[in-house]
Coordinates of C-alpha atoms and ligand atoms in Angstrom, one line a residue:
X1 CA 16.9 4.8 -19.8
X2 CA 16.6 5.4 -16.3
X3 CA 13.8 6.3 -14.0
X4 CA 12.5 5.8 -10.4
X5 CA 9.8 4.4 -8.7
X6 CA 8.4 5.4 -5.3
X7 CA 5.1 3.9 -3.9
X8 CA 2.9 4.9 -0.6
X9 CA 4.3 8.0 0.5
X10 CA 1.7 8.5 3.1
X11 CA 3.3 12.2 3.5
X12 CA 0.7 13.1 6.4
X13 CA 1.2 10.1 8.2
X14 CA 0.6 10.0 12.1
X15 CA 3.0 7.8 13.0
X16 CA 1.3 4.8 15.5
X17 CA 1.6 3.5 18.3
X18 CA 4.0 6.0 20.2
X19 CA 3.4 7.3 23.6
X20 CA 6.5 9.5 25.7
X21 CA 8.6 10.1 23.1
X22 CA 11.0 13.0 24.0
X23 CA 10.1 16.2 22.3
X24 CA 13.4 15.7 20.1
X25 CA 12.2 12.4 18.8
X26 CA 8.8 14.1 18.3
X27 CA 10.2 16.9 15.4
X28 CA 12.4 14.4 13.4
X29 CA 8.8 11.7 13.9
X30 CA 6.6 14.6 12.6
X31 CA 9.5 15.3 9.9
X32 CA 10.1 11.9 8.5
X33 CA 7.6 11.4 5.8
X34 CA 8.7 14.2 4.3
X35 CA 12.3 14.4 4.3
X36 CA 12.3 11.0 3.0
X37 CA 10.4 12.8 -0.3
X38 CA 13.3 15.1 -0.3
X39 CA 15.8 12.5 -0.3
X40 CA 13.7 10.7 -3.1
X41 CA 14.4 14.2 -5.3
X42 CA 18.1 14.0 -3.7
X43 CA 17.9 10.8 -5.1
X44 CA 16.3 11.7 -8.4
X45 CA 18.8 14.6 -9.4
X46 CA 22.7 12.6 -8.8
X47 CA 21.0 9.4 -10.5
X48 CA 20.0 12.1 -12.8
X49 CA 16.8 9.5 -13.5
X50 CA 14.5 9.8 -17.0
X51 CA 11.4 10.1 -14.8
X52 CA 9.7 9.1 -11.8
X53 CA 6.5 7.3 -10.7
X54 CA 4.9 8.3 -7.7
X55 CA 1.5 4.9 -7.3
X56 CA -0.6 6.1 -5.3
X57 CA -1.2 6.9 -1.6
X58 CA 0.8 10.0 -1.4
X59 CA -0.7 10.9 1.4
X60 CA -2.8 9.6 3.6
X61 CA -5.7 10.1 4.2
X62 CA -8.4 11.7 1.2
X63 CA -8.1 15.5 3.0
X64 CA -5.2 15.6 2.8
X65 CA -2.3 18.3 5.2
X66 CA -1.5 21.5 4.3
X67 CA 1.4 21.0 4.7
X68 CA 2.1 17.2 3.1
X69 CA 0.4 19.2 0.0
X70 CA 3.1 21.9 0.2
X71 CA 5.6 19.4 0.4
X72 CA 4.2 17.7 -2.5
X73 CA 4.2 20.4 -4.5
X74 CA 7.7 21.6 -3.2
X75 CA 9.3 18.5 -4.3
X76 CA 7.6 18.4 -8.0
X77 CA 9.3 21.5 -8.5
X78 CA 12.4 20.4 -7.6
X79 CA 12.1 17.8 -9.8
X80 CA 10.7 20.1 -12.5
X81 CA 13.4 23.0 -12.1
X82 CA 15.8 19.9 -13.1
X83 CA 13.7 18.3 -16.1
X84 CA 12.5 15.7 -15.0
X85 CA 8.7 14.0 -16.0
X86 CA 6.6 13.1 -13.0
X87 CA 4.0 10.4 -13.4
X88 CA 1.5 10.0 -11.2
X89 CA -1.6 8.0 -9.2
X90 CA -3.7 8.6 -6.5
X91 CA -4.6 5.5 -4.5
X92 CA -6.9 3.6 -1.9
X93 CA -5.9 6.3 0.9
X94 CA -5.7 10.0 -1.5
X95 CA -8.4 8.4 -3.6
X96 CA -9.2 12.3 -5.8
X97 CA -13.5 12.2 -6.1
X98 CA -14.7 13.7 -9.5
X99 CA -14.0 17.5 -9.8
X100 CA -10.6 17.7 -7.6
X101 CA -8.4 20.3 -8.7
X102 CA -4.8 19.8 -8.6
X103 CA -2.4 22.3 -10.3
X104 CA 1.3 20.4 -10.2
X105 CA 4.0 22.0 -11.7
X106 CA 4.7 21.3 -15.8
X107 CA 7.0 18.3 -14.9
X108 CA 3.9 16.5 -13.9
X109 CA 1.1 14.3 -15.6
X110 CA -1.8 12.8 -13.0
X111 CA -3.5 9.8 -14.0
X112 CA -7.6 10.5 -13.6
X113 CA -9.6 7.2 -12.8
X114 CA -9.4 6.0 -16.2
X115 CA -6.9 4.3 -17.5
X116 CA -4.9 6.5 -20.0
X117 CA -1.6 5.8 -21.4
X118 CA 1.1 9.0 -21.9
X119 CA 4.5 8.0 -23.6
X120 CA 8.0 10.6 -22.9
X121 CA 10.6 10.9 -24.6
X122 CA 14.0 10.4 -22.9
X123 CA 16.7 12.2 -23.0
X124 CA 18.6 9.6 -25.5
X125 CA 15.2 9.7 -27.3
X126 CA 13.7 6.5 -26.0
X127 CA 10.1 5.9 -26.0
X128 CA 8.4 5.2 -23.1
X129 CA 4.5 4.6 -23.1
X130 CA 3.7 4.6 -19.2
X131 CA -0.1 3.4 -18.9
X132 CA -2.4 3.9 -15.3
X133 CA -5.6 5.4 -13.6
X134 CA -6.8 6.5 -10.1
X135 CA -9.2 5.6 -7.5
X136 CA -12.0 7.9 -7.3
X137 CA -12.9 6.4 -4.3
X138 CA -11.3 4.1 -1.8
X139 CA -12.2 0.8 -3.4
X140 CA -11.8 0.0 -6.9
X141 CA -13.8 -3.4 -6.6
X142 CA -13.8 -3.9 -10.9
X143 CA -10.6 -5.0 -11.6
X144 CA -8.8 -2.3 -14.0
X145 CA -6.9 -4.3 -15.6
X146 CA -8.5 -5.3 -18.9
X147 CA -8.4 -1.0 -19.5
X148 CA -4.8 -1.2 -20.0
X149 CA -3.3 -1.3 -23.4
X150 CA -1.1 -4.6 -24.3
X151 CA 2.2 -3.2 -24.9
X152 CA 2.4 -0.3 -28.1
X153 CA 4.5 -1.1 -30.5
X154 CA 5.4 2.2 -31.1
X155 CA 7.7 2.6 -27.9
X156 CA 10.6 0.7 -26.9
X157 CA 9.5 0.5 -23.7
X158 CA 6.0 0.5 -21.5
X159 CA 4.9 0.6 -17.7
X160 CA 2.1 -0.2 -15.9
X161 CA 1.0 1.9 -13.1
X162 CA -1.0 0.2 -10.8
X163 CA -1.9 0.5 -7.0
X164 CA -3.8 -2.3 -6.3
X165 CA -3.5 -6.1 -4.9
X166 CA -3.4 -9.4 -6.5
X167 CA -6.8 -10.8 -6.5
X168 CA -10.1 -11.2 -8.1
X169 CA -13.0 -9.0 -9.0
X170 CA -14.9 -7.8 -5.3
X171 CA -12.0 -7.3 -3.9
X172 CA -11.2 -4.1 -2.7
X173 CA -8.2 -2.9 -4.2
X174 CA -8.1 -3.2 -7.9
X175 CA -7.6 -6.6 -7.9
X176 CA -5.5 -8.5 -10.7
X177 CA -3.0 -11.7 -11.3
X178 CA 0.4 -12.0 -11.9
X179 CA -0.7 -13.8 -15.7
X180 CA -2.9 -11.0 -16.6
X181 CA -0.2 -8.3 -16.4
X182 CA 2.0 -9.9 -17.9
X183 CA -0.4 -10.8 -20.7
X184 CA -0.4 -7.0 -21.5
X185 CA 3.9 -8.2 -22.6
X186 CA 5.0 -4.6 -20.9
X187 CA 8.4 -4.1 -19.9
X188 CA 8.1 -3.4 -15.9
X189 CA 5.0 -3.4 -13.6
X190 CA 5.2 -0.7 -11.1
X191 CA 2.8 -1.4 -8.7
X192 CA 1.8 0.5 -5.2
X193 CA -0.3 -0.5 -2.5
X194 CA 1.7 -3.1 -0.7
X195 CA 4.4 -1.6 2.3
X196 CA 6.2 -4.4 2.4
X197 CA 8.8 -4.0 -0.8
X198 CA 8.2 -7.3 -2.8
X199 CA 9.2 -8.8 -6.2
X200 CA 5.6 -10.9 -7.7
X201 CA 7.9 -11.3 -11.2
X202 CA 11.8 -11.0 -11.9
X203 CA 11.8 -10.5 -15.2
X204 CA 9.8 -8.5 -16.5
X205 CA 10.0 -6.8 -12.5
X206 CA 6.2 -7.1 -11.1
X207 CA 7.5 -5.1 -8.2
X208 CA 6.4 -3.2 -5.1
X209 CA 9.1 -0.4 -4.0
X210 CA 7.4 -0.7 -0.6
X211 CA 6.7 2.7 1.4
X212 CA 8.8 5.3 1.8
X213 CA 8.5 5.8 5.6
X214 CA 7.7 2.8 8.2
X215 CA 4.6 4.1 9.8
X216 CA 4.5 1.3 12.7
X217 CA 5.6 -1.4 14.4
X218 CA 5.0 -4.0 11.7
X219 CA 6.5 -1.7 9.0
X220 CA 10.1 -2.6 10.0
X221 CA 12.8 -2.4 7.8
X222 CA 14.6 -0.2 5.6
X223 CA 12.1 1.7 2.9
X224 CA 12.7 3.6 0.6
X225 CA 12.2 3.4 -3.6
X226 CA 13.9 1.7 -7.3
X227 CA 16.0 3.2 -9.2
X228 CA 15.3 1.2 -12.3
X229 CA 18.0 0.6 -15.0
X230 CA 17.2 -0.5 -18.6
X231 CA 19.9 -3.0 -18.7
X232 CA 22.6 -4.2 -22.5
X233 CA 19.6 -7.3 -23.2
X234 CA 16.7 -4.2 -23.7
X235 CA 15.8 -6.0 -19.4
X236 CA 14.8 -3.5 -16.7
X237 CA 16.8 -3.7 -13.4
X238 CA 15.6 -2.6 -10.5
X239 CA 17.6 -1.7 -7.3
X240 CA 16.6 -0.6 -4.3
X241 CA 17.9 2.6 -2.5
X242 CA 16.9 3.3 1.4
X243 CA 15.3 6.9 2.5
X244 CA 13.4 6.7 5.4
X245 CA 14.9 8.8 8.3
X246 CA 13.2 6.4 11.1
X247 CA 13.4 3.2 10.6
X248 CA 12.0 0.4 13.1
X249 CA 13.5 -2.6 14.0
X250 CA 13.3 -5.2 16.5
X251 CA 15.7 -6.7 19.0
X252 CA 16.5 -9.3 20.9
X253 CA 19.2 -9.2 24.2
X254 CA 21.6 -12.5 25.3
X255 CA 19.6 -12.7 28.6
X256 CA 19.3 -16.1 30.4
X257 CA 18.1 -18.0 33.5
X258 CA 17.1 -16.2 36.2
X259 CA 17.1 -12.3 36.5
X260 CA 16.1 -9.9 38.8
X261 CA 15.2 -6.7 38.4
X262 CA 17.7 -4.6 39.1
X263 CA 20.1 -7.4 36.7
X264 CA 17.4 -7.1 33.6
X265 CA 17.6 -3.1 33.5
X266 CA 21.1 -3.5 33.5
X267 CA 21.9 -5.9 31.1
X268 CA 19.2 -4.0 29.2
X269 CA 21.4 -0.7 30.0
X270 CA 24.6 -2.4 28.5
X271 CA 23.4 -4.6 25.6
X272 CA 21.4 -1.8 23.8
X273 CA 22.8 0.1 20.9
X274 CA 23.1 3.5 21.2
X275 CA 24.8 3.1 17.5
X276 CA 22.2 3.9 14.9
X277 CA 24.2 3.8 11.7
X278 CA 22.7 5.9 9.7
X279 CA 19.4 7.8 10.9
X280 CA 17.2 6.6 13.8
X281 CA 16.1 3.8 15.2
X282 CA 12.6 2.7 17.0
X283 CA 13.7 -0.2 18.5
X284 CA 10.8 -3.1 19.9
X285 CA 13.0 -5.5 22.5
X286 CA 11.5 -9.0 22.3
X287 CA 13.7 -11.2 25.9
X288 CA 13.9 -14.0 24.9
X289 CA 12.5 -17.4 26.3
X290 CA 14.9 -18.0 27.2
X291 CA 15.0 -15.8 30.4
X292 CA 13.2 -16.3 34.0
X293 CA 11.9 -13.4 35.2
X294 CA 11.5 -12.6 38.8
X295 CA 8.1 -11.3 39.9
X296 CA 9.3 -8.2 40.0
X297 CA 11.0 -7.8 37.4
X298 CA 7.8 -9.1 35.9
X299 CA 5.6 -6.9 37.3
X300 CA 8.2 -4.0 35.4
X301 CA 8.6 -5.4 32.3
X302 CA 4.8 -5.7 32.4
X303 CA 3.7 -2.4 34.1
X304 CA 5.6 -0.6 31.3
X305 CA 7.9 0.6 34.2
X306 CA 11.0 -1.3 32.6
X307 CA 10.7 0.1 29.9
X308 CA 10.5 4.1 30.6
X309 CA 13.7 2.9 33.3
X310 CA 15.7 2.2 30.2
X311 CA 14.8 5.2 28.1
X312 CA 16.2 7.4 30.9
X313 CA 19.2 6.2 31.3
X314 CA 19.9 6.6 27.8
X315 CA 22.0 9.3 26.7
X316 CA 20.8 9.9 23.1
X317 CA 17.5 9.4 21.3
X318 CA 19.2 8.3 18.3
X319 CA 18.7 4.2 18.7
X320 CA 15.3 4.8 20.7
X321 CA 13.3 1.9 22.8
X322 CA 9.4 1.6 21.7
X323 CA 8.7 -1.3 23.4
X324 CA 9.4 -4.2 25.6
X325 CA 8.1 -7.6 25.9
X326 CA 8.2 -11.0 26.8
X327 CA 8.6 -12.9 23.8
X328 CA 6.3 -15.3 23.2
X329 CA 6.0 -18.6 24.7
X330 CA 2.7 -21.2 23.7
X331 CA 4.7 -23.6 25.8
X332 CA 4.1 -21.7 29.1
X333 CA 0.9 -22.3 30.7
X334 CA -1.1 -19.5 31.5
X335 CA -2.0 -18.9 35.5
X336 CA -2.7 -16.8 38.3
X337 CA -3.1 -13.0 38.3
X338 CA 0.9 -12.3 37.2
X339 CA 0.2 -14.1 33.6
X340 CA -3.7 -12.9 33.3
X341 CA -2.1 -9.5 33.3
X342 CA 0.4 -10.2 30.3
X343 CA -2.0 -11.6 28.4
X344 CA -4.7 -8.7 28.5
X345 CA -1.5 -6.3 27.9
X346 CA -0.7 -8.7 25.2
X347 CA -3.8 -9.1 24.0
X348 CA -3.7 -4.7 24.1
X349 CA -1.1 -4.8 22.2
X350 CA -1.5 -7.5 19.4
X351 CA -5.5 -6.7 18.5
X352 CA -4.9 -3.3 17.8
X353 CA -7.9 -1.6 15.2
X354 CA -5.0 -1.5 12.9
X355 CA -4.2 -4.9 12.9
X356 CA -7.8 -6.4 13.1
X357 CA -8.1 -3.6 10.2
X358 CA -5.4 -5.8 8.2
X359 CA -6.9 -9.2 9.1
X360 CA -10.2 -8.0 8.0
X361 CA -8.8 -6.9 4.5
X362 CA -7.1 -9.9 3.9
X363 CA -9.9 -12.1 4.9
X364 CA -12.8 -10.1 2.5
X365 CA -10.0 -11.2 -0.3
X366 CA -12.6 -14.6 0.5
X367 CA -15.0 -13.6 -1.8
X368 CA -17.4 -15.7 -0.2
X369 CA -17.1 -13.4 3.2
X370 CA -17.2 -10.8 1.4
X371 CA -20.5 -11.4 -0.1
X372 CA -21.7 -12.7 2.6
X373 CA -19.9 -10.1 5.3
X374 CA -19.6 -7.1 3.1
X375 CA -23.4 -6.8 1.8
X376 CA -25.3 -4.0 3.9
X377 CA -22.2 -2.8 5.8
X378 CA -19.6 -0.3 5.1
X379 CA -15.8 -0.3 6.0
X380 CA -16.4 2.0 9.2
X381 CA -19.1 -1.1 10.1
X382 CA -17.5 -4.1 9.4
X383 CA -14.6 -3.2 11.8
X384 CA -16.7 -1.8 14.5
X385 CA -18.8 -4.7 14.0
X386 CA -15.1 -6.6 14.6
X387 CA -14.4 -5.2 17.2
X388 CA -17.0 -4.4 19.5
X389 CA -17.3 -8.7 19.2
X390 CA -14.1 -9.1 19.8
X391 CA -14.2 -7.3 22.7
X392 CA -17.1 -8.8 24.2
X393 CA -15.6 -12.0 23.6
X394 CA -12.1 -11.1 25.5
X395 CA -13.2 -8.5 27.5
X396 CA -10.4 -6.3 25.2
X397 CA -10.2 -2.6 25.9
X398 CA -8.2 -1.7 22.0
X399 CA -7.7 2.0 20.6
X400 CA -10.1 4.6 19.4
X401 CA -10.1 5.7 15.7
X402 CA -10.2 4.4 12.2
X403 CA -7.9 2.4 10.8
X404 CA -7.1 1.6 7.4
X405 CA -5.1 -1.8 5.4
X406 CA -2.3 0.0 3.4
Ligands
MN1 MN1 -0.3 2.9 0.7

């Protein structure tokens, strides 16, 4: 028995934190999430999987773009033609309020708001039960895990689909503990929601596949899905397959000692790799603390001129620098106007709405904070309040727009 496990497709995702992207690269960015989905379907077909699981956040927003819907439908239809069943759920980003209508191909089973179980029979007559649910609102604070049945005695394998995160009652994303999951005696827990690929338990696997395409600077590295195959001892083993056409990477050039502006630029151009191995890389460059920049080099760095010059000297967009910063060195005292400018810029980069929202979500996992802070506030009000306080305290300007967790 073999299946594909993916989550957090965020098909209509906006790439965040990018400006001045060349047009050739821009069209690749726009197409990236759907390209990753096309590759997912290709993989499912070539691997001849018995079924595909998509565990929530298929779309980035509750109101999906027409292009993203059409892309998903086309992908599901290709799997339908290939006779590959798909079991999917909606997550916190693409929650489906009561009455939502979807006309999926016949091979698709979409879970509703209460936990249900579907049973599939694979080509070799293996019986597989799959239990799951969809979000019908942005937050699901009541643990759903109690609603999942214990492993059905009539099936060969039982799989749980769960878009959520570790936590306790009151947390926002269908909170669960690994112990609660294991107590169901399932053979595999197909998780979604956390965009970083991670294994919470090995046997049986309790696994986040990570998202399909990194959306911003924090989502670095290869992104894709898991192909899960039954082993001779009846256990299930997931193997990662990269699918994202665009990868966010970090890079630190080799630089040492005092460097003036022309030397710094030449070093960067010479060292910058233009040989992205597979697909396009968006590169976040960090200069090492071992470098001593001249005043003009520092100014060019903080004002962004150096990055623009570096971009201007590249002959390809296959490996594209999107950020250039000096590594944080806490041992250096903050002195003078120039350091103030660096501090301001660093602040603007670090204190983004996205980061604050992510941080706020983590903080809200603490029940006492959750109860105290959120009693009368909506999530939007909460974030607005956090931003306001930060701006007041540190005189920071931050990007506008609503941001979300995972
Ligand atoms: Mn997500």
